[in-house]
PDB file of C-alpha atoms in Angstrom:
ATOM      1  CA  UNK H 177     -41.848-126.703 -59.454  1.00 57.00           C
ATOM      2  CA  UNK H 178     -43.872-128.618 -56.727  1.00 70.00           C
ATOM      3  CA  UNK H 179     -46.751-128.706 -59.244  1.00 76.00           C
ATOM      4  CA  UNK H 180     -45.206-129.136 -62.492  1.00 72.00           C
ATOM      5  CA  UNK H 181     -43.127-132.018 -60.226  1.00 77.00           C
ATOM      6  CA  UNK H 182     -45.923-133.745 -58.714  1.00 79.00           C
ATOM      7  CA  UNK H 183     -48.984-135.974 -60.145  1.00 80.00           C
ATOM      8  CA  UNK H 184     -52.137-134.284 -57.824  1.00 85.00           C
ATOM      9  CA  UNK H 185     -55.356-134.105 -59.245  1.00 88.00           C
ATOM     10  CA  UNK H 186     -56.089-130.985 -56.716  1.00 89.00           C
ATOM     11  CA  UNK H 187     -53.898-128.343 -55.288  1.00 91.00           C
ATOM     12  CA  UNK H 188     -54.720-125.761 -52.343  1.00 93.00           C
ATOM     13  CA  UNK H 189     -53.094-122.690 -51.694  1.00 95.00           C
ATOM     14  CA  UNK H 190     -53.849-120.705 -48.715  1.00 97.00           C
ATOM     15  CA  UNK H 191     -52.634-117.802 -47.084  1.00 96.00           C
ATOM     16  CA  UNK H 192     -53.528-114.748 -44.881  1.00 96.00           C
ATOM     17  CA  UNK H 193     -51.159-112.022 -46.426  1.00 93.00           C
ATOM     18  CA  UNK H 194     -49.995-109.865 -49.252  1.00 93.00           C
ATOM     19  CA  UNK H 195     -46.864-112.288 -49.769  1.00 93.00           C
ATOM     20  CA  UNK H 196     -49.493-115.380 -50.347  1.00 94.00           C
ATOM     21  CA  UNK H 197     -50.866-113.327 -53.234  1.00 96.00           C
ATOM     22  CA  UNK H 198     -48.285-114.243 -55.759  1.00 94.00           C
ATOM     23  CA  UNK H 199     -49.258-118.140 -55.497  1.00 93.00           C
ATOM     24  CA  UNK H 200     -52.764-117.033 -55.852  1.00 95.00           C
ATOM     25  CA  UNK H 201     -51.958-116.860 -59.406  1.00 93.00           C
ATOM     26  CA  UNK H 202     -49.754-119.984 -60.006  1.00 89.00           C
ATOM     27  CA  UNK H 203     -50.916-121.539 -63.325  1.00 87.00           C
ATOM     28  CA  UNK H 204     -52.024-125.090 -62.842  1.00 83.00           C
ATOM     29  CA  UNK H 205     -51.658-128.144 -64.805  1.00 83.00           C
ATOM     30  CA  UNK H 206     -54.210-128.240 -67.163  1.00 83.00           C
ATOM     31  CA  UNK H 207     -55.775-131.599 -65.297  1.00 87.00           C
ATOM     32  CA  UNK H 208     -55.532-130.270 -61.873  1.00 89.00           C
ATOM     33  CA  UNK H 209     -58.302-128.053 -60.295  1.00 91.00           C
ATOM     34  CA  UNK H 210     -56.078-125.377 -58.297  1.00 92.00           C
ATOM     35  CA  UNK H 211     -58.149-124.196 -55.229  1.00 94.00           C
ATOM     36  CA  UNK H 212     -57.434-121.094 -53.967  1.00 96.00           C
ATOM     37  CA  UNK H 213     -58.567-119.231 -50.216  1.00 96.00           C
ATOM     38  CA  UNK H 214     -57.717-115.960 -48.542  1.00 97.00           C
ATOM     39  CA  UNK H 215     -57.804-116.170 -45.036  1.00 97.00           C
ATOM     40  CA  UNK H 216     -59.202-112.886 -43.299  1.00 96.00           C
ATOM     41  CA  UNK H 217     -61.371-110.531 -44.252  1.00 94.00           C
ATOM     42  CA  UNK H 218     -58.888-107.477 -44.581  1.00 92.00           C
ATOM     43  CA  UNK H 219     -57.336-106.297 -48.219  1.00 91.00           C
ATOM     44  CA  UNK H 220     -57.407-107.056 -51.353  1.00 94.00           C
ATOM     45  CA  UNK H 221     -56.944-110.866 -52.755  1.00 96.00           C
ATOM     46  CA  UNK H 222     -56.819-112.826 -56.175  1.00 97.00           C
ATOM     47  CA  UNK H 223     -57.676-115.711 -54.251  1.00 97.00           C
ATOM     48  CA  UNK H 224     -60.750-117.543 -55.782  1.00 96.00           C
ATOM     49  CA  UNK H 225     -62.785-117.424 -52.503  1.00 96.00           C
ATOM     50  CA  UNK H 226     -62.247-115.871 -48.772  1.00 97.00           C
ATOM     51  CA  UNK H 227     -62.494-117.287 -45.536  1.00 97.00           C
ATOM     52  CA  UNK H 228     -61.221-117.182 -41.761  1.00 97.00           C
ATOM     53  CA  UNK H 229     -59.139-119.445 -39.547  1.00 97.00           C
ATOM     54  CA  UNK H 230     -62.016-121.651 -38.676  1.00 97.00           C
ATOM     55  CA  UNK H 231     -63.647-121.860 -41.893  1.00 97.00           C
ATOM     56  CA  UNK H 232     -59.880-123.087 -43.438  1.00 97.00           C
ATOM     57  CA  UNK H 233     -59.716-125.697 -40.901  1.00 97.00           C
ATOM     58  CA  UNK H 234     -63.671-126.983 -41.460  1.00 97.00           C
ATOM     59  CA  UNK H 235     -62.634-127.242 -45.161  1.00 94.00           C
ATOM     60  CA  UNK H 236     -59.670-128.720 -44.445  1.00 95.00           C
ATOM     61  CA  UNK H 237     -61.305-131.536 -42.285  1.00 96.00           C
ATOM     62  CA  UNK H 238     -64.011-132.411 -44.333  1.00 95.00           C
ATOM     63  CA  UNK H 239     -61.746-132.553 -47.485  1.00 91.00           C
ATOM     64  CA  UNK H 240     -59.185-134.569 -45.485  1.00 93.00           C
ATOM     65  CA  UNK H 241     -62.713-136.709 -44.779  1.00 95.00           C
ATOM     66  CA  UNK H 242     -63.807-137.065 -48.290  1.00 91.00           C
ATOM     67  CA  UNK H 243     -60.001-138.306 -49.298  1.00 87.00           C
ATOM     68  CA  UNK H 244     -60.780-140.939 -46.779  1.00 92.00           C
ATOM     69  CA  UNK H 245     -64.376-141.831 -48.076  1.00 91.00           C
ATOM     70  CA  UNK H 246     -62.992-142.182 -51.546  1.00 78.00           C
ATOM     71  CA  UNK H 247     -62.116-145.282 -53.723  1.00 78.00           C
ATOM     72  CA  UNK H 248     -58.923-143.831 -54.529  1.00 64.00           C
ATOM     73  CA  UNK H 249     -58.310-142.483 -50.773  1.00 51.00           C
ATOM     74  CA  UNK H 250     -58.219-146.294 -49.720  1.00 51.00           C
TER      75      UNK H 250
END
């Protein structure tokens, strides 16, 4: 619903458990890119990529950073 409700160009999903798996594998929209990051290094995941806690919030940051820096960000 949030992404069949919303306009984004780019969605994130992130989580550190089995229960995050299921929105690992959320279809899209066809125009959004739909990101997806497992955070720890135990089990198995569907997530596209895996990370920890700091590596989330270093993407995070320099995402939030690049929103800024963009023509459509200001």
């Amino acid at each position: 619903a949030l992404m069949t409700d919303s306009q984004a160009d780019i969605y994130i999903a992130a989580g550190d458990d089995q229960t995050d798996e299921t929105m690992f594998v959320v279809d899209s929209p066809e125009d959004a890119e739909f990101i997806t990051l497992k955070v720890g290094s135990e089990g198995a995941t569907r997530a596209q990529r895996r990370t920890d806690i700091r590596g989330l919030r270093d993407f995070l940051i320099r995402f939030a950073n690049e929103l800024c820096q963009s023509p459509a960000g200001k």
